Each structure stands twice: as C-alpha cells, then as structure tokens.
Coordinates of C-alpha atoms in Angstrom, one line a residue:
X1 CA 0.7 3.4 37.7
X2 CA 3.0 5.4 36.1
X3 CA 2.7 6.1 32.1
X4 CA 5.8 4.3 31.5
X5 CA 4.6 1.2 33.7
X6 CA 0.8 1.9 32.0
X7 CA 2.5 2.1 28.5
X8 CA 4.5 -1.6 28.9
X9 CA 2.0 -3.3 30.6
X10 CA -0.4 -2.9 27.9
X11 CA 2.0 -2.9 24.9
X12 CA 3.8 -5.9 26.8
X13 CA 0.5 -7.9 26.6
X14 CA 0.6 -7.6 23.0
X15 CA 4.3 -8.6 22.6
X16 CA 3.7 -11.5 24.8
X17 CA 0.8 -12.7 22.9
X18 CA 2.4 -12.0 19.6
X19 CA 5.4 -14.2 20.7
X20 CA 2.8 -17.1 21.3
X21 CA 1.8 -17.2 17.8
X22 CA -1.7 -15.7 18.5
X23 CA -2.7 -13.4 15.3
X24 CA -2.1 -9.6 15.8
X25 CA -5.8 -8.9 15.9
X26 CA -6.8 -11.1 18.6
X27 CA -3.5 -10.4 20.4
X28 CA -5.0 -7.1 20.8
X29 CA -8.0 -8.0 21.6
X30 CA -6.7 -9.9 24.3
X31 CA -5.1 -7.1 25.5
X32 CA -7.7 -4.4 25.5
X33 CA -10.2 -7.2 27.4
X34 CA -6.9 -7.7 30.5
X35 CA -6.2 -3.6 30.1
X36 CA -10.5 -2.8 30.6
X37 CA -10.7 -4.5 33.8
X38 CA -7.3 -2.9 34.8
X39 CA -8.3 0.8 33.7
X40 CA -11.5 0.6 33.0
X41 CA -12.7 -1.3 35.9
X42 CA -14.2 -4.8 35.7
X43 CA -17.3 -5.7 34.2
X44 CA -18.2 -2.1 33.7
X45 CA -15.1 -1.6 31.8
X46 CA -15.4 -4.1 29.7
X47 CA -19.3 -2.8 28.9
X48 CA -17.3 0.1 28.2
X49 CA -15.0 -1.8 25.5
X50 CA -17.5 -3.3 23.7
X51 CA -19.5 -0.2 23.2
X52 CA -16.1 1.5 22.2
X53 CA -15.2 -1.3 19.8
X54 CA -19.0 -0.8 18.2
X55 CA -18.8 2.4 17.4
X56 CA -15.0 1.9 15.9
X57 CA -16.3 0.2 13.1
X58 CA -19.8 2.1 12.3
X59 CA -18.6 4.8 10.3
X60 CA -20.0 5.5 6.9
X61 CA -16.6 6.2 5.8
X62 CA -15.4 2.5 6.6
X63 CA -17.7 1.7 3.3
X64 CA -15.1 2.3 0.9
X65 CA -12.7 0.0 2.5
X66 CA -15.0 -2.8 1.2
X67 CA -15.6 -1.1 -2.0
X68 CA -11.7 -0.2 -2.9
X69 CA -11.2 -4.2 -2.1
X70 CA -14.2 -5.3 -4.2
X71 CA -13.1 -2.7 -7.1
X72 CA -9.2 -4.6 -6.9
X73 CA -10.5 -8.0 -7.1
X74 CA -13.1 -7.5 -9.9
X75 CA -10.5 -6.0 -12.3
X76 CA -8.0 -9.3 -11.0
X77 CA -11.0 -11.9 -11.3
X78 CA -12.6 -11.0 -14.2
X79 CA -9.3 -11.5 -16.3
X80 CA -9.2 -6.8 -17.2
X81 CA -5.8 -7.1 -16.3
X82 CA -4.0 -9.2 -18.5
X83 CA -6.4 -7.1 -21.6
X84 CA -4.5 -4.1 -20.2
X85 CA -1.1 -6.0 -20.0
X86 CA -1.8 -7.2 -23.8
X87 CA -2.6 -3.1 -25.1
X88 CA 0.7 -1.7 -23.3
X89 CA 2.6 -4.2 -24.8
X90 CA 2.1 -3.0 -28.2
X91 CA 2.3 0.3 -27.2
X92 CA 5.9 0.2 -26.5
X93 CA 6.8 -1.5 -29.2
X94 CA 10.5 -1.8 -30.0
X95 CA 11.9 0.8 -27.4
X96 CA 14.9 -0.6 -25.2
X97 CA 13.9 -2.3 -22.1
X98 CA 10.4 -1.7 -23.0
X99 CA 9.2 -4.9 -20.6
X100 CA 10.9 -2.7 -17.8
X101 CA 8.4 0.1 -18.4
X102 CA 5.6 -1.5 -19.1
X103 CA 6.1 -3.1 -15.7
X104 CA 6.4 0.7 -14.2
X105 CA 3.2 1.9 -16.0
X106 CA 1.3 -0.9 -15.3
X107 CA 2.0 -1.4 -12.0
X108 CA 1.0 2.4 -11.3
X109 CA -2.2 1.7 -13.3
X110 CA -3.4 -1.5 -11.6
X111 CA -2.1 0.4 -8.3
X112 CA -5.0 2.6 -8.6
X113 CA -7.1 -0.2 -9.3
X114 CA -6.3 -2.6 -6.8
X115 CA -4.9 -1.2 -3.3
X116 CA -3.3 -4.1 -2.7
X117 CA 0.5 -4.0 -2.6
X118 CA 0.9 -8.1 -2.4
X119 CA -1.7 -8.3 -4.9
X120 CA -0.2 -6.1 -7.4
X121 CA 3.6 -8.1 -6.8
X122 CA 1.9 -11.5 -7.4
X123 CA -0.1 -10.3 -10.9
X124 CA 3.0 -8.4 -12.3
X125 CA 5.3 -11.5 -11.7
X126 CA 2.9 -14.1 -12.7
X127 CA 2.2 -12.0 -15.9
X128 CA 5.4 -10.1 -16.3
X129 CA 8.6 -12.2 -15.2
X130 CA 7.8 -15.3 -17.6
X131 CA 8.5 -13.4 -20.8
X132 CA 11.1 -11.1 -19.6
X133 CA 13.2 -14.4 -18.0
X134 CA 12.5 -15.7 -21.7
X135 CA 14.1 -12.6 -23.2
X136 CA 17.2 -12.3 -21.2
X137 CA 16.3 -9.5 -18.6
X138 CA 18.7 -9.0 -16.2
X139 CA 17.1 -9.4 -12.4
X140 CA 17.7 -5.6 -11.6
X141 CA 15.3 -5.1 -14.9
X142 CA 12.8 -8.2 -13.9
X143 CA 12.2 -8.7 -10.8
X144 CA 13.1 -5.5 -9.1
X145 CA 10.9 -3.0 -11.0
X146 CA 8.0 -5.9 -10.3
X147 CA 8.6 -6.0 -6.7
X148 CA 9.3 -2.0 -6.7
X149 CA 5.6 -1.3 -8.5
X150 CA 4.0 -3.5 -6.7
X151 CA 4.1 -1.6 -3.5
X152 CA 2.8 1.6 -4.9
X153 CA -0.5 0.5 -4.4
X154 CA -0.2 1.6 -0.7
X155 CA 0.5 5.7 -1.7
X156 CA -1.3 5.8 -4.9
X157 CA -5.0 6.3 -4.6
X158 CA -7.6 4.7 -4.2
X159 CA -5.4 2.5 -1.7
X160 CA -7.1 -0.1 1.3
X161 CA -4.4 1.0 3.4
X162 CA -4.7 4.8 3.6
X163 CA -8.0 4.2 4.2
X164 CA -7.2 1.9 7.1
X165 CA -4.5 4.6 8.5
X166 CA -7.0 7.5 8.5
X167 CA -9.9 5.6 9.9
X168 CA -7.1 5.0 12.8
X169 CA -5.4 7.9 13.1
X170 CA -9.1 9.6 12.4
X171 CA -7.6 11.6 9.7
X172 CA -9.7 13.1 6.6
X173 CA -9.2 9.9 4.6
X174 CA -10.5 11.6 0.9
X175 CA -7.3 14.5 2.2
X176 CA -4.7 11.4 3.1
X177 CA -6.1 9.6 -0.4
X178 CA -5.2 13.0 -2.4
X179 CA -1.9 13.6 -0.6
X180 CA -0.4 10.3 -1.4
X181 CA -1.1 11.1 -5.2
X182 CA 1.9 13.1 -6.2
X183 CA 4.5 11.2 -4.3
X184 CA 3.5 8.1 -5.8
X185 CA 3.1 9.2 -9.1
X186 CA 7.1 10.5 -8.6
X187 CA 8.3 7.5 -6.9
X188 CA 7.1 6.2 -10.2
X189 CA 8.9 8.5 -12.3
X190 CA 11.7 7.4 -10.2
X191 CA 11.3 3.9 -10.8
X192 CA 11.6 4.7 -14.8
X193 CA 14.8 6.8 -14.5
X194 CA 16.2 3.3 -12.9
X195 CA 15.2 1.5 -15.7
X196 CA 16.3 4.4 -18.5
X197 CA 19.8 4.6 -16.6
X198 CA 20.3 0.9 -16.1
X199 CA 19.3 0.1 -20.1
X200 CA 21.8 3.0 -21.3
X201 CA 24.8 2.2 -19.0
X202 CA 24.1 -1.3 -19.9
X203 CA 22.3 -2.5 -22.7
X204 CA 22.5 -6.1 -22.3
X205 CA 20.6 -6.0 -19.4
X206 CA 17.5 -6.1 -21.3
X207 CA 18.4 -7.7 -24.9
X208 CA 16.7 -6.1 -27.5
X209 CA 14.4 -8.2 -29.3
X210 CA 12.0 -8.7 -32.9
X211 CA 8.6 -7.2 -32.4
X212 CA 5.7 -7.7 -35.2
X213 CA 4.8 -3.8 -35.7
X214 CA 1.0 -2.7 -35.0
X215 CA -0.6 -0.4 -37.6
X216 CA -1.6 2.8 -36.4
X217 CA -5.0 2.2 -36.9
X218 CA -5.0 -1.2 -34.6
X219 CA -3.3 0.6 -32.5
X220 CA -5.5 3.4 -31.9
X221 CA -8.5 1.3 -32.0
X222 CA -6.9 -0.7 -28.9
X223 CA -6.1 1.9 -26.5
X224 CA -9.6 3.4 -27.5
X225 CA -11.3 0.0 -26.8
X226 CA -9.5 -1.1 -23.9
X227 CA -6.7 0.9 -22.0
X228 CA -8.7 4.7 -22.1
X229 CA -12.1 2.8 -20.5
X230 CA -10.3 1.9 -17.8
X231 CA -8.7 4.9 -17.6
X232 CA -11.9 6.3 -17.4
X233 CA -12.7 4.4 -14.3
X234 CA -9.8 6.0 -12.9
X235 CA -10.0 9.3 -13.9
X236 CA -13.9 8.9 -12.4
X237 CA -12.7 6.9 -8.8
X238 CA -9.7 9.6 -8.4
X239 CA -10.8 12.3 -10.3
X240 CA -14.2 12.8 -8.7
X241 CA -12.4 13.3 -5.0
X242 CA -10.0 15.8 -6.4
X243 CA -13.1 18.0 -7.7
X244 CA -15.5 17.3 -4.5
X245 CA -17.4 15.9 -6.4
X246 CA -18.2 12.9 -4.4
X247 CA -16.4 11.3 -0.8
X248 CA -14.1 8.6 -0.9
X249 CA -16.7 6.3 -0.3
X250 CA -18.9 7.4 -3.1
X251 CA -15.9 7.3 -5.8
X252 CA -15.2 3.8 -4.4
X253 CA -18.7 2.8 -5.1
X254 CA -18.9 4.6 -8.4
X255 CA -15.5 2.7 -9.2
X256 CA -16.8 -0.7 -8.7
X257 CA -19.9 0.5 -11.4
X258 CA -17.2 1.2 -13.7
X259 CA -15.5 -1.6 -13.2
X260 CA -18.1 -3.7 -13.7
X261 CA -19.6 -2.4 -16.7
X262 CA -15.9 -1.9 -18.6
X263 CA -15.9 -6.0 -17.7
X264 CA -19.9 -6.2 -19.2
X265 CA -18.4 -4.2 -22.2
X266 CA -15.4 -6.9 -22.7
X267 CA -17.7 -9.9 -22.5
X268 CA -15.1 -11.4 -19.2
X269 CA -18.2 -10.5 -16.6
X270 CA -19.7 -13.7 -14.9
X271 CA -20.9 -15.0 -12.1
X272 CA -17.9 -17.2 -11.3
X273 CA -16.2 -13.7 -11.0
X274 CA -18.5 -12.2 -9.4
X275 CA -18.2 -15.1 -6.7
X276 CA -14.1 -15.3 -6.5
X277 CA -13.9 -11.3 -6.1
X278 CA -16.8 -11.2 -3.2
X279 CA -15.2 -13.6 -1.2
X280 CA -12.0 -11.9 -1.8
X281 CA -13.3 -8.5 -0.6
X282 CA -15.4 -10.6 2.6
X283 CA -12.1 -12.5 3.8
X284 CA -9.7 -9.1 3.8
X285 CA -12.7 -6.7 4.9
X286 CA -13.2 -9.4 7.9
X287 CA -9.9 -8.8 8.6
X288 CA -9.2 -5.0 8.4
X289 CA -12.3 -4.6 10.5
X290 CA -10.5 -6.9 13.2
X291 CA -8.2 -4.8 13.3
X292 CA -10.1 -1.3 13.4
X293 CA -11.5 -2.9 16.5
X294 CA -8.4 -3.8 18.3
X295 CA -6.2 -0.6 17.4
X296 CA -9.3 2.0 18.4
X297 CA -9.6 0.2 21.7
X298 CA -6.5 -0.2 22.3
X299 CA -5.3 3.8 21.4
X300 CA -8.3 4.7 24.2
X301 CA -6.7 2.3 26.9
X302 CA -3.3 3.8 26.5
X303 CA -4.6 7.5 26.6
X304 CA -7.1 6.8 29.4
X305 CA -4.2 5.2 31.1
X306 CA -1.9 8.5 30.6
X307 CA 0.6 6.5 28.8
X308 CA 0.1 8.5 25.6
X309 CA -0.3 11.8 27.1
X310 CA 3.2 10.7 29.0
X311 CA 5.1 9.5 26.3
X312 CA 4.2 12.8 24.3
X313 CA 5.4 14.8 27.4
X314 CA 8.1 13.1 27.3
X315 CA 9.3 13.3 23.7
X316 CA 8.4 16.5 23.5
X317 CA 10.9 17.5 26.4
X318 CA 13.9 16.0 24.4
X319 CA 16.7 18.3 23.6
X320 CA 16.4 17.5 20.1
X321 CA 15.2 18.5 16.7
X322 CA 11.8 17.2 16.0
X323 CA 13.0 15.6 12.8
X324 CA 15.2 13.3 15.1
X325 CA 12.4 11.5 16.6
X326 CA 11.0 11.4 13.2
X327 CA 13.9 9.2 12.4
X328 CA 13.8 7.2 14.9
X329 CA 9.5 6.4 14.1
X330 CA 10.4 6.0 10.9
X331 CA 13.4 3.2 11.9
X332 CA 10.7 1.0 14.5
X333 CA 8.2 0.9 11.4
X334 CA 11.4 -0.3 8.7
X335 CA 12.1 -2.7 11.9
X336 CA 8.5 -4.1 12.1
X337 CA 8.2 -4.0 8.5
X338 CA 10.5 -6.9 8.2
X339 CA 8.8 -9.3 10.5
X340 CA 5.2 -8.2 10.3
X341 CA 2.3 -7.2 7.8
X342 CA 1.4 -3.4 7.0
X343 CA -1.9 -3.7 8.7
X344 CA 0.0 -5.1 11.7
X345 CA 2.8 -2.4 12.0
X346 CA -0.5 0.5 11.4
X347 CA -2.4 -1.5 14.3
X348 CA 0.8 -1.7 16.9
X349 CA 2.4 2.2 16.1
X350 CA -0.9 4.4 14.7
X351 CA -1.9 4.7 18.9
X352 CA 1.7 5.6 19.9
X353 CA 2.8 7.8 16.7
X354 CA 0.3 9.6 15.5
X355 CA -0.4 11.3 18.6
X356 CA 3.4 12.1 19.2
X357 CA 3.7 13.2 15.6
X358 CA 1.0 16.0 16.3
X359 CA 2.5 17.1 19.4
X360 CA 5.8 17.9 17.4
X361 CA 4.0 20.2 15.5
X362 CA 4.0 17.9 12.2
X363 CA 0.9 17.8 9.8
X364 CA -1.0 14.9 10.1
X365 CA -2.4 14.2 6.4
X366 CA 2.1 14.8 5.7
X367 CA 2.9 12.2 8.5
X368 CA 0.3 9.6 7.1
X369 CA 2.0 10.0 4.0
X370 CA 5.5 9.5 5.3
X371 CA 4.1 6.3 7.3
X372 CA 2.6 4.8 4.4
X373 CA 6.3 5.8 1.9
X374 CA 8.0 4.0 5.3
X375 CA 4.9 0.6 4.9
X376 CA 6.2 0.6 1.4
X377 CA 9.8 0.5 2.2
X378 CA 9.4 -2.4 4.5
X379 CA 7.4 -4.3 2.5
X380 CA 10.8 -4.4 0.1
X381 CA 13.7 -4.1 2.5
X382 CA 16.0 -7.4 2.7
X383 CA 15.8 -10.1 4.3
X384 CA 12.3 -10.5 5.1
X385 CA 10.0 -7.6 3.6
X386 CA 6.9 -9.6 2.2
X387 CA 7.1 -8.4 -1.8
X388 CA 10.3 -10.2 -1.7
X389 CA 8.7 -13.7 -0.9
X390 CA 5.6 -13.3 -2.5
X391 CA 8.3 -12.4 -5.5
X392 CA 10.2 -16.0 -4.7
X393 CA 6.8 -17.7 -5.1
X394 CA 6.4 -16.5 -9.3
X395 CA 9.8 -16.6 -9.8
X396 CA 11.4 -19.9 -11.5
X397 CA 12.7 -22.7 -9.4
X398 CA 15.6 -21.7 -8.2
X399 CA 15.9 -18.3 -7.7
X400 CA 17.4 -17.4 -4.1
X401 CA 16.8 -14.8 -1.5
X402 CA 19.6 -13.5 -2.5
X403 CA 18.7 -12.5 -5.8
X404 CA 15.7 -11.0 -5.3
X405 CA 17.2 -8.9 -2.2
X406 CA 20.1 -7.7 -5.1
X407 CA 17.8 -6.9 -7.7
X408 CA 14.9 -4.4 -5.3
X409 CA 17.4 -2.3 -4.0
X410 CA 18.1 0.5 -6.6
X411 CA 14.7 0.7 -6.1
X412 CA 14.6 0.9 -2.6
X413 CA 17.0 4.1 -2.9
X414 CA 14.2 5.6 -5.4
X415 CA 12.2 5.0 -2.0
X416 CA 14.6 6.5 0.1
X417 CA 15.1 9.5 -2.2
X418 CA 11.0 10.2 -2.0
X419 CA 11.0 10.1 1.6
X420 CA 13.9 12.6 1.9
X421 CA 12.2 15.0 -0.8
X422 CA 9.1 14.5 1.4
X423 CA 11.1 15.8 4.2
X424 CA 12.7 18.6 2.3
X425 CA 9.6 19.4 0.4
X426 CA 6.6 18.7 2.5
X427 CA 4.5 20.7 0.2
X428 CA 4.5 17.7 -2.0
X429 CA 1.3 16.3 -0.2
X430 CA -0.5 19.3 -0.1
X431 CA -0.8 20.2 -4.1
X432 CA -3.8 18.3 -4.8
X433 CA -5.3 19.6 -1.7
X434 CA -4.3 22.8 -2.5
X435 CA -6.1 22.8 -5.6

C-alpha cells in the first residue's frame, strides 16, 4: 500500500467504529487487532501487538498518573475544598466582584490539586454559582470565570493529562509538567483582568454586597490553619520537580502524603473517603491506561506501515510556513474538541502530530504545551465543548445553552491571546526549565 492508502485504512477503522457508538478505546483496539494481521502479519503480528501493548503501560513513570488522580479525589472526598472555599472567602472581603476572583484563585489552586478539568468545573459551580446567582452576578462574572478555571487543570501542574500526552508522545513528562506552569499561571492572570475590566466598566454586574468583617487575628490564624497547609502540599508536589528534587512520580506520591495528613490534621479523614477517592482514581486510571494501550499500538501500526513517515514527507514538502500547518493541527483538535473528550482527541492526533510537529523543526515539550492550551480551548468552545454541559448540570433550572456559550467567551479570547503569546514567545515554556 501506499502511505496515504496505509494511513486511511487504519485511521478509517477507527472512524468507522467510532460512528457505531463503540468507545474510543476499544475502537482502537479493534483497529490495531484488523491493522496486526494486515502489517504485522497474522497470528505472529498479533503476538507482536500484545507484547507491544504490555510494555506501553509498564513504565514506572505511568505511577503518577494514578497518584495525581488519587491526590485530586482525596482533597474532593474528604470535604478540603469547600475549608479552602470558606478561608478565601474572607480573604477578599468587601472588594468589587470579589466572588469573581475567588473563583479565579481557587480554581488555579484546586487546579494544582486535582488535574481534572471536568472535575474542577463541577466543584466550582456546585460551590460557587449558588451564592453568586443569589447576589446578582451577571453570567459573564458567574458562570464564565467557573467554566474558564475549571479547565486550567489541564496546563497547570500536576495535571492527569500532561502526564497522559507525554507518556504518548514519550516526552520528558516532569519537563511538559514544568512547561505548562507559566502559561497557566498567565492565562490565569488573564482570567482576573476579565473580571477587573468587566466589574469597572460595569459595576452592576456583580452588586456589591454587606460582609461581616474578620479581625486580623482570625484572619491570620485561618490562612495559617488552613489555606498555607495546603499550599504547602503544593509548594512540595510542584516545587520538589522544579528543584530535582524528586520525579514526577515521586512528587505525586509525596502529594498524596500531604494530602492526606493536611485531611488527618482537619479531622475530615475517614474511611468512607478513603473508599469514594480509590474507586475514583481505579475507574479513570482503568481508563487512561485503555487508552495508553490503544494509542501506542496504534502510533507503531501507522509508522511500521509508512503512513507516518509519508505524511511527514509530505507536509514537510509544502510550500508553506511551518506555522501554517500549525494552524491547521491546532483547527482538527478545536474540531474534535467539540464532539469528543481530551483523552480521545490525545489518543486519535498524538500518533499523527507529534511526529509531524518534530519534523517541522518545532520543540516538543513547546508543542505539548500548545496541544494541551488547544484541549483547553475545546473543552469551552460553543456549542458542544464539555465544561459547557457539565456547567448546564449545576446551574439553576433553566439556564440555556445559550447562556452559558455567551457568558465563556471573553474567556475563551484570554485562551486565544495565550496561545498567540505562546507562538510569539515560545520562551514562555522554557523558564522553569531554564532555571
């Protein structure tokens, strides 16, 4: 075959199985298991397959993909969150629109906490959206910087995703963790200029409201006894993989200590917790590791079949700027990202893009980051990025589509602004590792 009849009989497989409703894992299973006996030949190549698909998964480093899951749903189950909520509340007191930013820093907090974009959307809105509905929050102030923080989870570390890209793309996963870092602490930033503009050019947007003042010494003795230890955790899960101190996997584990004995220390451990957050980090781990399996099988079908070394040939004999077929990766993953998951979109484009994106001369740990920034995008982009439903679910009864599509997007310029100044500046990924 040729690479461009290789490359759509295999990727055509998984279209066709996708179509049938079959879960994206399993579609590619289905297709590595046709494309072995097709490449591979027969029994042998399916031998060959399994073997392949063992040793996908079998990596040390896939640890903290477990651990960063286990972390998230400990600080969720054992009720840290809403303690965390309580403190920043006070903190902010009386300033204008203060719900707004205490949505932006404690969605960049519990980002580092939890890795889980969806997760992050549904504990903001469920413990966010009630109160600032109540006080007279406009949507744009509500519901957008909820749905807006709730996908930095996937660029701030630690995050379950970038560990996922760079055990695919075999990247240095504690260099794509420390890369993401900087960006998403801007596209944060970002996110509070919105709010800061917004309040100023209109005030009534976010009504200004009574609010009991805290003495300074309850004050102090709250953030000391509740936000800086978990802080501490992480300053110790992030902080300890900017000093090489310890790997990714090491911090994660060290996390999930901290974790743990910051929820001893508030009295909220127990066992039922204990139970809810392992079965959590069992269900999505089962998962992700589904996925591992089909995408590294699959990426070794379509370079054994030369349909990656002739799509790569290809592209790079285009009469065009590099930064042009950058454009047009980064429009198939916004495409995908409103009809399927992030781990979906990684599993169906990490075989096909990363590869190209090297052969252009681009720098891998940059190009993770600019897939994930592009994840984050889709996961917000009208009609059908996933935030926006898992937002309609918390919101009150009635609240349309519509709404919640209105109310994301001056956010989803911040989004777009980050992933030009990526472009511009690609040094931006590279000042942690630098240091």
């Amino acid at each position: 075959m040729t690479w461009i009849a290789s490359g759509s009989f295999l990727i055509g497989m998984v279209l066709l199985a996708m179509a049938s409703s079959m879960p994206v894992a399993f579609a590619f299973l289905l297709a590595n298991v046709i494309g072995a006996v097709v490449f591979l030949g027969g029994a042998a190549g399916i031998e060959q397959l399994v073997a392949n698909m063992t040793t996908s998964i079998t990596s040390f480093t896939l640890v903290t993909i477990p651990l960063f899951i286990l972390m998230g749903e400990l600080f969720f189950h054992t009720g840290i969150a809403q303690r965390v909520f309580d403190v920043l509340d006070k903190i902010f007191g009386r300033l204008p629109g203060r719900l707004s930013y205490m949505t932006v820093t404690g969605g960049t907090l519990f980002a580092t906490l939890s890795g889980s974009s969806l997760a992050n959307t549904a504990l903001l809105g469920s413990s966010l959206l009630p109160e600032m509905k109540a006080r007279g929050y406009q949507d744009r102030l509500s519901m957008g910087p909820i749905m807006a923080c709730g996908g930095l989870a996937i660029v701030i570390p630690p995050s379950g995703l970038a560990v996922l890209l760079g055990s695919l793309a075999h990247l240095d996963i504690g260099a794509l963790l420390l890369a993401g870092l900087v960006p998403g602490l801007l596209l944060a930033g970002l996110y509070a200029a919105v709010v800061f503009i917004t309040v100023r050019l209109n005030p009534d947007a976010a009504p200004g409201y009574e609010v009991q003042p805290v003495g300074a010494a309850r004050m102090l003795g709250m953030i000391c006894g509740t936000l800086l230890p978990m802080l501490g955790v992480v300053a110790m899960v992030v902080g300890l993989i900017v000093l090489g101190i310890a790997t990714p996997t090491e911090s994660a584990a060290f996390g999930v200590l901290g974790v743990l004995i910051v929820a001893a220390l508030f009295r909220s451990l127990s066992l039922g917790a204990i139970r809810l957050s392992l079965i959590g980090t069992v269900r999505v781990s089962g998962m992700i590791f589904l996925i591992i399996i089909g995408s590294s099988s699959f990426s070794q079908l379509l370079a054994f079949s030369g349909a990656s070394a002739g799509l790569i040939g290809w592209a790079t004999s285009l009469q065009v700027a590099p930064l042009v077929i950058l454009a047009a990766m980064f429009a198939v993953l916004l495409l995908l990202g409103l009809f399927m998951e992030s781990a979906s979109i990684m599993l169906l484009t990490v075989p096909i893009f990363f590869p190209l994106a090297q052969g252009l001369g681009f720098d891998p740990i940059w190009f993770g980051v600019v897939v994930l920034v592009a994840l984050e995008i889709g996961l917000v982009t009208p009609p059908f990025g996933l935030s926006l439903f898992v937002m309609l679910g918390v919101a009150p009864k009635g609240t349309t589509l519509k709404q919640v599509s209105l109310a994301v997007l001056p956010y989803l310029g911040c989004m777009l602004v980050l992933l030009l100044l990526l472009v511009v500046f690609p040094g931006l990924t590279g000042l942690l590792r630098a240091g």
